[in-house]
Amino acid sequence: DGGITQSPKYLFRKEGQNVTLSCEQNLNHDAMYWYRQDPGQGLRLIYYSQIVNDFQKGDIAEGYSVSREKKESFPLTVTSAQKNPTAFYLCASSPTYRFMNTEAFFGQGTRLTVV
Amino acid sequence: GENVEQHPSTLSVQEGDSAVIKCTYSDSASNYFPWYKQELGKRPQLIIDIRSNVGEKKDQRIAVTLNKTAKHFSLHITETQPEDSAVYFCAARRGINFGNEKLTFGTGTRLTIIP
């Protein structure tokens, strides 16, 4: 069963704690993305990666970190430096532009709540 | 960097009428423009996309038009049905060189179909 999987679906964090969101894909996609979704603000790009061991900051990278040690995995760490981390986080993957079909597929999302 | 603006933020349409959502982008190097539909509590899913070498693309009741000169593209839904109610996102992506494939989204349009 191919796809992109995020875990957990719901996550609660105490203030001051770091937390890591998981994103795994078995679609053999080179590119992976993390977005944050807040009401009325659409999908804002946090980080993206186009190849293993390489990633770039998106528009709202402050307070977040990522790694891309494997093609299948792109975990996102929400650090204590992120002032307003409560949000819905979406991971996506897509083939790179070298391929004709560049559709991005999304995971089901992780809802993070700071308590 | 790329900036994608989307209008309107909310749209209510009588069932059977047409709906139009418009987006503008700033980066002239963008050449791939997908549209995603996100139903309540679900992940965004691609409904149609267009590349910059094409001015219009149609798939049943859905069509997308692109004006590269003016840097705007639009989603048209005809004969709207209740299941069309969702949030719609436009996006833009540049892919001239491998290593620069940031996918930037608009802020979304909440479409409500009135029975």
PDB file of N, CA and C in Angstrom, chain A residues 1 23 38-39 45 48-49 51 59 65 70 74-75 92 101 106-107:
ATOM      1  N   ASP A   1       0.851  -1.184   0.000  1.00  0.00           N
ATOM      2  CA  ASP A   1       0.000   0.000   0.000  1.00  0.00           C
ATOM      3  C   ASP A   1       0.887   1.234   0.000  1.00  0.00           C
ATOM      4  N   CYS A  23       7.265  11.734   9.365  1.00  0.00           N
ATOM      5  CA  CYS A  23       6.716  11.687   8.011  1.00  0.00           C
ATOM      6  C   CYS A  23       7.494  10.648   7.217  1.00  0.00           C
ATOM      7  N   ASP A  38      -2.802  27.067   9.503  1.00  0.00           N
ATOM      8  CA  ASP A  38      -3.565  27.788  10.518  1.00  0.00           C
ATOM      9  C   ASP A  38      -4.834  28.328   9.852  1.00  0.00           C
ATOM     10  N   PRO A  39      -5.900  28.472  10.618  1.00  0.00           N
ATOM     11  CA  PRO A  39      -7.154  28.979  10.030  1.00  0.00           C
ATOM     12  C   PRO A  39      -6.948  30.319   9.331  1.00  0.00           C
ATOM     13  N   LEU A  45       4.949  27.164   4.103  1.00  0.00           N
ATOM     14  CA  LEU A  45       6.064  26.235   3.976  1.00  0.00           C
ATOM     15  C   LEU A  45       7.078  26.438   5.087  1.00  0.00           C
ATOM     16  N   TYR A  48      11.735  22.335   3.126  1.00  0.00           N
ATOM     17  CA  TYR A  48      11.587  21.368   2.060  1.00  0.00           C
ATOM     18  C   TYR A  48      12.941  20.755   1.727  1.00  0.00           C
ATOM     19  N   SER A  49      12.861  19.568   1.145  1.00  0.00           N
ATOM     20  CA  SER A  49      14.080  18.824   0.810  1.00  0.00           C
ATOM     21  C   SER A  49      13.893  18.202  -0.561  1.00  0.00           C
ATOM     22  N   ILE A  51      16.540  16.277  -1.944  1.00  0.00           N
ATOM     23  CA  ILE A  51      17.426  15.133  -2.058  1.00  0.00           C
ATOM     24  C   ILE A  51      17.919  14.782  -0.660  1.00  0.00           C
ATOM     25  N   ASP A  59       9.271  29.550   4.303  1.00  0.00           N
ATOM     26  CA  ASP A  59       8.932  30.910   4.700  1.00  0.00           C
ATOM     27  C   ASP A  59       8.868  31.121   6.211  1.00  0.00           C
ATOM     28  N   SER A  65      13.256  22.465  13.045  1.00  0.00           N
ATOM     29  CA  SER A  65      14.425  21.846  12.420  1.00  0.00           C
ATOM     30  C   SER A  65      13.990  20.547  11.748  1.00  0.00           C
ATOM     31  N   LYS A  70      17.337   9.710   5.184  1.00  0.00           N
ATOM     32  CA  LYS A  70      16.859   8.667   4.277  1.00  0.00           C
ATOM     33  C   LYS A  70      15.864   9.275   3.301  1.00  0.00           C
ATOM     34  N   PHE A  74      11.354  12.239   6.550  1.00  0.00           N
ATOM     35  CA  PHE A  74      11.634  13.675   6.666  1.00  0.00           C
ATOM     36  C   PHE A  74      11.013  14.175   7.971  1.00  0.00           C
ATOM     37  N   PRO A  75      11.609  13.870   9.124  1.00  0.00           N
ATOM     38  CA  PRO A  75      11.010  14.268  10.406  1.00  0.00           C
ATOM     39  C   PRO A  75      11.167  15.762  10.679  1.00  0.00           C
ATOM     40  N   ALA A  92       4.271  16.585   2.825  1.00  0.00           N
ATOM     41  CA  ALA A  92       3.960  16.219   1.443  1.00  0.00           C
ATOM     42  C   ALA A  92       5.212  15.707   0.763  1.00  0.00           C
ATOM     43  N   ASN A 101       5.209  13.776 -14.217  1.00  0.00           N
ATOM     44  CA  ASN A 101       4.179  13.822 -13.182  1.00  0.00           C
ATOM     45  C   ASN A 101       4.794  14.342 -11.901  1.00  0.00           C
ATOM     46  N   PHE A 106      -0.099  14.469  -0.012  1.00  0.00           N
ATOM     47  CA  PHE A 106      -0.048  14.895   1.372  1.00  0.00           C
ATOM     48  C   PHE A 106      -0.313  13.740   2.335  1.00  0.00           C
ATOM     49  N   GLY A 107       0.304  13.826   3.509  1.00  0.00           N
ATOM     50  CA  GLY A 107      -0.054  12.950   4.596  1.00  0.00           C
ATOM     51  C   GLY A 107      -1.354  13.416   5.224  1.00  0.00           C
TER      52      GLY A 107
END
